[in-house]
mmCIF file of C-alpha atoms in Angstrom:
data_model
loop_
_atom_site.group_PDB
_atom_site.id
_atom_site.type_symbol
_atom_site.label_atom_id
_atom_site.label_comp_id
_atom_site.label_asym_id
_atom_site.label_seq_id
_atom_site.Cartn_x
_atom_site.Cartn_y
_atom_site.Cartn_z
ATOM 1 C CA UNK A 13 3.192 17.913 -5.260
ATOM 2 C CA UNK A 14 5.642 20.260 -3.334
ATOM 3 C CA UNK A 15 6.945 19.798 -0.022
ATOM 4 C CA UNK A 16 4.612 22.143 1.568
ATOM 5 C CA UNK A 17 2.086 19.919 0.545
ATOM 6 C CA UNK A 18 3.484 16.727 1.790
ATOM 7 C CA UNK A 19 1.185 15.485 4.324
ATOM 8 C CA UNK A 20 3.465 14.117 7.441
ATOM 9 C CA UNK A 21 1.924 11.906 9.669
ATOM 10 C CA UNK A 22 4.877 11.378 12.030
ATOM 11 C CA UNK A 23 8.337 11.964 11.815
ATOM 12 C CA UNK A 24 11.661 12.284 14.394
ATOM 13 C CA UNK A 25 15.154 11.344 14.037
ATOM 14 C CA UNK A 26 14.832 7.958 12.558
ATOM 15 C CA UNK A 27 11.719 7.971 10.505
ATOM 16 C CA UNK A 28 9.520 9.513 8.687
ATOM 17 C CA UNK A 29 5.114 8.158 8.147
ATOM 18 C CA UNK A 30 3.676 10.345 5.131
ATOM 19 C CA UNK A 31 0.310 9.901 3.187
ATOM 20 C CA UNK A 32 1.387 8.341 -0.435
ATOM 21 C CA UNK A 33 -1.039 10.359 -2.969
ATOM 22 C CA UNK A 34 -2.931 8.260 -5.715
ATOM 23 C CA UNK A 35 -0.876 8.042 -8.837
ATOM 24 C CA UNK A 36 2.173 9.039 -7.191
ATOM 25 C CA UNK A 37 4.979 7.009 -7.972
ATOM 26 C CA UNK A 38 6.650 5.643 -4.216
ATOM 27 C CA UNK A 39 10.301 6.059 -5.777
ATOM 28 C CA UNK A 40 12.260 7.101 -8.847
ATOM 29 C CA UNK A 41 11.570 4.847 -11.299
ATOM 30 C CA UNK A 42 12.444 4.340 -15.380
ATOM 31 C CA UNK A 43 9.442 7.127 -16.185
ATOM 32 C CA UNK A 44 11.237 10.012 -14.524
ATOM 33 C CA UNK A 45 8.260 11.141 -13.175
ATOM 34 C CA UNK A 46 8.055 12.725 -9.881
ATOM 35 C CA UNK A 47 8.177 10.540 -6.657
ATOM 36 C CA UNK A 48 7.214 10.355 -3.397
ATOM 37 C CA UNK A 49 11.231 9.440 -2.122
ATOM 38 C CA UNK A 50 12.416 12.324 -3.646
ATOM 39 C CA UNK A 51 9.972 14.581 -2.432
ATOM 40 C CA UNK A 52 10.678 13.313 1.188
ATOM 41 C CA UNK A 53 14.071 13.254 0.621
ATOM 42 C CA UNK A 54 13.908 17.317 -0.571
ATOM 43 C CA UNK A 55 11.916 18.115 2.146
ATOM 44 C CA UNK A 56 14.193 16.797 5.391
ATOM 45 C CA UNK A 57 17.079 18.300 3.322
ATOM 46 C CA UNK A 58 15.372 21.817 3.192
ATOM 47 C CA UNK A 59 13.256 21.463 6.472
ATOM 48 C CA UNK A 60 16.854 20.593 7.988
ATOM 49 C CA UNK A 61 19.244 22.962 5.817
ATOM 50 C CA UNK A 62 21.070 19.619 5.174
ATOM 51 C CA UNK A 63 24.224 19.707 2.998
ATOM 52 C CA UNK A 64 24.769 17.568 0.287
ATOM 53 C CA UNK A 65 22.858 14.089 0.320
ATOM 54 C CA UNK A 66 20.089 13.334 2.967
ATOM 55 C CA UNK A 67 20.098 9.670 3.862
ATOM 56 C CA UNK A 68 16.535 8.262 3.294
ATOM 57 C CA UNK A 69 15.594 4.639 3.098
ATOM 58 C CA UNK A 70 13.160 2.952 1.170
ATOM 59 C CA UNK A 71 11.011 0.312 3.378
ATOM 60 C CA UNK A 72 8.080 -0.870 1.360
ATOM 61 C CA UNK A 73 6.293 0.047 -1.586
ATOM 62 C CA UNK A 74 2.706 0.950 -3.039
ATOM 63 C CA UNK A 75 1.509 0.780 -6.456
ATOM 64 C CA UNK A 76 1.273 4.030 -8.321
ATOM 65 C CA UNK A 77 -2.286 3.981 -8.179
ATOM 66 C CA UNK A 78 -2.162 3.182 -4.219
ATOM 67 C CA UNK A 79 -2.535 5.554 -2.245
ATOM 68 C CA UNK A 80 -2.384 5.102 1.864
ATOM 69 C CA UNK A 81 0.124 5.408 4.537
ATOM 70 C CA UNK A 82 3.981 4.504 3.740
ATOM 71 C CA UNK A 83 6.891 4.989 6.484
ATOM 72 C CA UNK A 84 10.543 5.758 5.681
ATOM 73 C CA UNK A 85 13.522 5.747 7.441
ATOM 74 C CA UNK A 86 15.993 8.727 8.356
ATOM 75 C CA UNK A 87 19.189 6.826 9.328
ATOM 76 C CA UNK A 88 20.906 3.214 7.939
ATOM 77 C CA UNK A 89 20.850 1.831 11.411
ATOM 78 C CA UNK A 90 16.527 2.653 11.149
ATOM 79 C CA UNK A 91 16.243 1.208 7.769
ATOM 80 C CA UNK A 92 18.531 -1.866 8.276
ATOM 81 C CA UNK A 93 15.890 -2.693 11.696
ATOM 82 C CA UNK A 94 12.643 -1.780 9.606
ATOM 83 C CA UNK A 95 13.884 -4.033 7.104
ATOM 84 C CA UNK A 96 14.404 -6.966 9.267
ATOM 85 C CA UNK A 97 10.682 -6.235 11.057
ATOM 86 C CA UNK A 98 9.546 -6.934 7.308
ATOM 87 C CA UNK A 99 11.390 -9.816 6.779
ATOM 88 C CA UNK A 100 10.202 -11.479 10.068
ATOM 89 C CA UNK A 101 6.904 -10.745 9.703
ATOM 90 C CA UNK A 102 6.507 -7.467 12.445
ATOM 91 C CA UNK A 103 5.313 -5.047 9.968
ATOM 92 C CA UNK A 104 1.391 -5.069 9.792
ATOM 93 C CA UNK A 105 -0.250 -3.499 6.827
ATOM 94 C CA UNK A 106 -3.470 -3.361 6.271
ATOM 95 C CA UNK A 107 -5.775 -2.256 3.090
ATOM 96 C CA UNK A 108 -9.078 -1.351 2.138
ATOM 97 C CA UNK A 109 -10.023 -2.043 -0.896
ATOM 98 C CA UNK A 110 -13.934 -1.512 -3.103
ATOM 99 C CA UNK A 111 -14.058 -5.338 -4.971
ATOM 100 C CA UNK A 112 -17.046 -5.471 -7.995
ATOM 101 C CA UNK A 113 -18.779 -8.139 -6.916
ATOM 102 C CA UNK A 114 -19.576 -9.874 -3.575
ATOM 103 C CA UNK A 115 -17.175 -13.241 -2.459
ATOM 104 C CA UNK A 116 -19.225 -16.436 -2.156
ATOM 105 C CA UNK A 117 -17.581 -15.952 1.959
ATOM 106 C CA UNK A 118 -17.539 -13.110 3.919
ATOM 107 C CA UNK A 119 -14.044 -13.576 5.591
ATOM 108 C CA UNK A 120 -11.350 -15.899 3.428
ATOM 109 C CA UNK A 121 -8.027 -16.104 2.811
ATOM 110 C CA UNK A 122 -6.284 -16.352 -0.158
ATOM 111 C CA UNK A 123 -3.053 -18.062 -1.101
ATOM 112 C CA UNK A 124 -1.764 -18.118 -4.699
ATOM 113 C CA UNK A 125 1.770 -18.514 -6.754
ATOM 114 C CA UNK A 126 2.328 -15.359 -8.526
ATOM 115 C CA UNK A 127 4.571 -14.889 -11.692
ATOM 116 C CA UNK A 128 5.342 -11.203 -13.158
ATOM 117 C CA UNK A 129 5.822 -11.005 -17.315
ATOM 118 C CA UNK A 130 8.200 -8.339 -16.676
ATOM 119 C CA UNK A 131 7.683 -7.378 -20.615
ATOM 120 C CA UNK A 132 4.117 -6.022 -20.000
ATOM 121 C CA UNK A 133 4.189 -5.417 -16.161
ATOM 122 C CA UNK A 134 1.520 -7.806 -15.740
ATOM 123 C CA UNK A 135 1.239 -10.405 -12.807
ATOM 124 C CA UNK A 136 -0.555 -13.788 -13.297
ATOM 125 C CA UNK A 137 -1.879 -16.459 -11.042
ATOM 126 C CA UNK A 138 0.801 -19.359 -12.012
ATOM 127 C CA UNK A 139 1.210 -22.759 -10.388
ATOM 128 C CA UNK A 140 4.208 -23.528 -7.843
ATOM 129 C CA UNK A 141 6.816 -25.120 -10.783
ATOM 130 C CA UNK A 142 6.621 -22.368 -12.637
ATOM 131 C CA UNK A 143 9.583 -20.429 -12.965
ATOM 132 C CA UNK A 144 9.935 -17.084 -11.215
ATOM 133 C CA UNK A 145 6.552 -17.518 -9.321
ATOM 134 C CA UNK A 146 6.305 -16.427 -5.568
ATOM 135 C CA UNK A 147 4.135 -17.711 -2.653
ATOM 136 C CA UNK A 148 1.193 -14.626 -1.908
ATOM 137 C CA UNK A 149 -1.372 -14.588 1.318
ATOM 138 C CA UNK A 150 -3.587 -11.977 2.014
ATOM 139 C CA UNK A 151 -6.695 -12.345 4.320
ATOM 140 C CA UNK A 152 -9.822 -10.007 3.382
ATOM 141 C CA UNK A 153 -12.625 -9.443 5.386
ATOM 142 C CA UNK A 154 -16.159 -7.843 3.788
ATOM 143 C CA UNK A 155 -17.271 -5.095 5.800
ATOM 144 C CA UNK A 156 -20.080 -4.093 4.137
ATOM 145 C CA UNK A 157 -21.926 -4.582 0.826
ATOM 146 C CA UNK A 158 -23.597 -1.753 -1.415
ATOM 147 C CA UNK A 159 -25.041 -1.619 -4.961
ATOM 148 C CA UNK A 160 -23.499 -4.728 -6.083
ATOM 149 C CA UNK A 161 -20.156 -3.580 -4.647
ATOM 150 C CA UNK A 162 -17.933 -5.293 -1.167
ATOM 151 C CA UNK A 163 -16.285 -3.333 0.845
ATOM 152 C CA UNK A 164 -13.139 -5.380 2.194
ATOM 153 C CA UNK A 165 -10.211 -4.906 4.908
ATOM 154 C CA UNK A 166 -6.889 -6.865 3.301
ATOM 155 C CA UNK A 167 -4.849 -7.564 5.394
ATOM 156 C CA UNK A 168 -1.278 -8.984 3.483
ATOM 157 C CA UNK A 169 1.182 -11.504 4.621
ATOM 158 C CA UNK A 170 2.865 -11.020 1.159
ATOM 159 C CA UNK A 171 4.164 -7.975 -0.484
ATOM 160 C CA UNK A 172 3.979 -9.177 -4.039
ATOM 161 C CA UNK A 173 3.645 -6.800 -7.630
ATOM 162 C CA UNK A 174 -0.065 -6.475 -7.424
ATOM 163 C CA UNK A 175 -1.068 -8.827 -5.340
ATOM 164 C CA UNK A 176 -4.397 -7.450 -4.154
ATOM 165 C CA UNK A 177 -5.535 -6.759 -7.647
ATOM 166 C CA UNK A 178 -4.751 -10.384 -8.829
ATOM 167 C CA UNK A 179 -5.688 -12.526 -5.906
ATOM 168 C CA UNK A 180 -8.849 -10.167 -6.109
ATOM 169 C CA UNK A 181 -9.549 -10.728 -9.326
ATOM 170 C CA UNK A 182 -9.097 -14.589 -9.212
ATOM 171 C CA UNK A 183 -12.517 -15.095 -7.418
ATOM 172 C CA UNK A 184 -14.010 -13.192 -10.038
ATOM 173 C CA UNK A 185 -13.810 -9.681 -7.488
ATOM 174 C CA UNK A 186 -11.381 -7.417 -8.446
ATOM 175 C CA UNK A 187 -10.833 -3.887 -7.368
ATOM 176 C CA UNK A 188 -13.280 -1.236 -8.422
ATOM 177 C CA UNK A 189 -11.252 0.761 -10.979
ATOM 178 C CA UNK A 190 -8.797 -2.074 -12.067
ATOM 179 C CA UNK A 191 -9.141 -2.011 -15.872
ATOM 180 C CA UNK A 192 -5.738 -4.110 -16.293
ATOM 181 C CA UNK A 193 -7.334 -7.281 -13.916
ATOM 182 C CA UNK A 194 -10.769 -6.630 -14.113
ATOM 183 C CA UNK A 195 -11.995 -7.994 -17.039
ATOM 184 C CA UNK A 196 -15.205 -8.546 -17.904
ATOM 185 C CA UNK A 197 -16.154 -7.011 -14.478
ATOM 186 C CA UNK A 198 -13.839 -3.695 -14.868
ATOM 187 C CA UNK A 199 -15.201 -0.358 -13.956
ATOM 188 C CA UNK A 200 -13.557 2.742 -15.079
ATOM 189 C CA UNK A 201 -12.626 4.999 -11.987
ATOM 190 C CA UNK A 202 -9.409 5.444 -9.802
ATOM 191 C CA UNK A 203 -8.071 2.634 -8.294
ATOM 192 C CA UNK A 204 -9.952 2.089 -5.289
ATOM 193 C CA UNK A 205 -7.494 0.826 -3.004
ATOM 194 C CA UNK A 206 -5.904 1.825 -0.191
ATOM 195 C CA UNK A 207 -3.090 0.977 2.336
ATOM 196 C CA UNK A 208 -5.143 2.743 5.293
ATOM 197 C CA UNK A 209 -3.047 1.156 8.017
ATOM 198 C CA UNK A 210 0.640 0.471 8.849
ATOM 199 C CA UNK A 211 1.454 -1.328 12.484
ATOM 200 C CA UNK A 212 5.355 -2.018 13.252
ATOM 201 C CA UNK A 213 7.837 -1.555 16.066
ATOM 202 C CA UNK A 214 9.860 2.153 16.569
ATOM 203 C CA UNK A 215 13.171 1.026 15.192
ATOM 204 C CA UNK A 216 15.373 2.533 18.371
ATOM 205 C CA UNK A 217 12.728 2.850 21.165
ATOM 206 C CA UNK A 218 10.692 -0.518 20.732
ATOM 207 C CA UNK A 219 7.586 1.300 21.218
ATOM 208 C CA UNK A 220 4.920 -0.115 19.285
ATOM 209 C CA UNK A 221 3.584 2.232 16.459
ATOM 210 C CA UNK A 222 0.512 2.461 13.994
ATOM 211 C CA UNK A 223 -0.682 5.183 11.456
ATOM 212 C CA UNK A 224 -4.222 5.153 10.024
ATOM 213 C CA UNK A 225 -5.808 7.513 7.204
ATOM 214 C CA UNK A 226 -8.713 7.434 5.877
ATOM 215 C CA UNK A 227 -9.433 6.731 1.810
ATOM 216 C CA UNK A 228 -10.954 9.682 0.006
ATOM 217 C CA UNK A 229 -14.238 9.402 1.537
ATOM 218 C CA UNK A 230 -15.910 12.077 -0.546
ATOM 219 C CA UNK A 231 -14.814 10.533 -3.757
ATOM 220 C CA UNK A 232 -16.590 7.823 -5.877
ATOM 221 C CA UNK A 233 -16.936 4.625 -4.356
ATOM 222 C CA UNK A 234 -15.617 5.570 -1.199
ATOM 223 C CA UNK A 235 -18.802 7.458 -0.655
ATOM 224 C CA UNK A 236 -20.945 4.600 -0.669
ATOM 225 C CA UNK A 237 -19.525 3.156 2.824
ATOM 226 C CA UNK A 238 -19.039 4.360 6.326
ATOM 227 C CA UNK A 239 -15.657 3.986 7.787
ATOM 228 C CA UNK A 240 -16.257 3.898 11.676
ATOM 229 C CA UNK A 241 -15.237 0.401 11.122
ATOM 230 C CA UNK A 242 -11.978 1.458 11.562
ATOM 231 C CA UNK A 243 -10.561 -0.543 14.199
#
């Protein structure tokens, strides 16, 4: 992935919205393998003929395997504001995800302790005492149902390692492609989740801001749903 392929979705002096490929890493991590923050970071430096380092400033995250809409910011005084919209609750992000399986209810929300085993990268439901575990919330919503497969819109309160995959998988649902949560329910395939929406508040002119993009319709299980449900 080069910068001429970087797909920008918005940009001006404070921040940047770009589509976060599948199995992208978001930022530099222990691998070494490319990144998505150093491949915006490259591009505003050579887009810009900036010398020496280009501020950018890492908001949120995605999984690797997530792919969707991610926004970063272009000054400190941007990312310190962004920051403090996610702390408070102003960001909005919203997912879709392909579950195996069908909930018992249609619309539900789910609220669970989560503990990482930092060893194995693995998260696991855990109860409240439990050392190192943190409060998660999502809401889902089933939009449609297909060859023993649910099409659901996440919406997360939470921005925990995993979370949709686990909380997923705890009512025996978990995301189509998920071979580390899936269990006895796993189907092989890429990931299929996606952060299709981001809502939040332009960090110097208040105006209120939201991105969509699609999944990869055309790819398997995409393709087995119809997205003018996106609202």
């Amino acid at each position: 992935m080069e910068n001429n392929e970087l797909n920008v979705l918005y940009e001006d002096n404070h921040v940047i919205v770009v589509l976060k490929p599948q199995m992208t890493a978001c930022c530099p991590d222990e691998s070494g393998d490319e990144n998505l923050f150093d491949i915006v970071k490259n591009y505003i430096k050579t887009t810009y003929n900036k010398q020496g380092n280009a501020y950018l400033g890492l908001i949120h995250r995605l999984d690797r395997p997530t792919g969707g809409v991610m926004v970063f910011a272009k000054t400190s005084k941007a990312a310190a504001r962004l920051s403090e919209q996610m702390r408070s609750g102003g960001f909005e992000k919203k997912y879709f995800a392909v579950l195996c399986g069908v909930p018992a209810k249609k619309q539900g929300t789910l609220e669970n302790y989560l503990r990482k085993n930092s060893l194995n990268n693995t998260v696991y439901v855990a109860t409240q005492s439990e050392e190192g575990a943190k409060f998660a919330k999502l809401d889902y919503d089933i939009i449609a149902t297909e060859r023993g497969l649910s099409l659901a819109e996440i919406t997360l309160h939470t921005g925990r390692t995993h979370q949709i995959r686990v909380q997923t998988a705890s009512i025996n649902c978990p995301v189509y492609g998920d071979m580390r949560y899936g269990g006895e329910k796993a189907v092989k395939g890429k990931l299929a989740l996606w952060a299709y929406s981001l809502r939040f508040t332009h960090p110097t002119t208040g105006e209120a801001l939201r991105f969509i993009i699609e999944p990869p319709k055309e790819e398997n299980p995409w393709k087995n749903f119809q997205f003018d449900v996106i609202k």
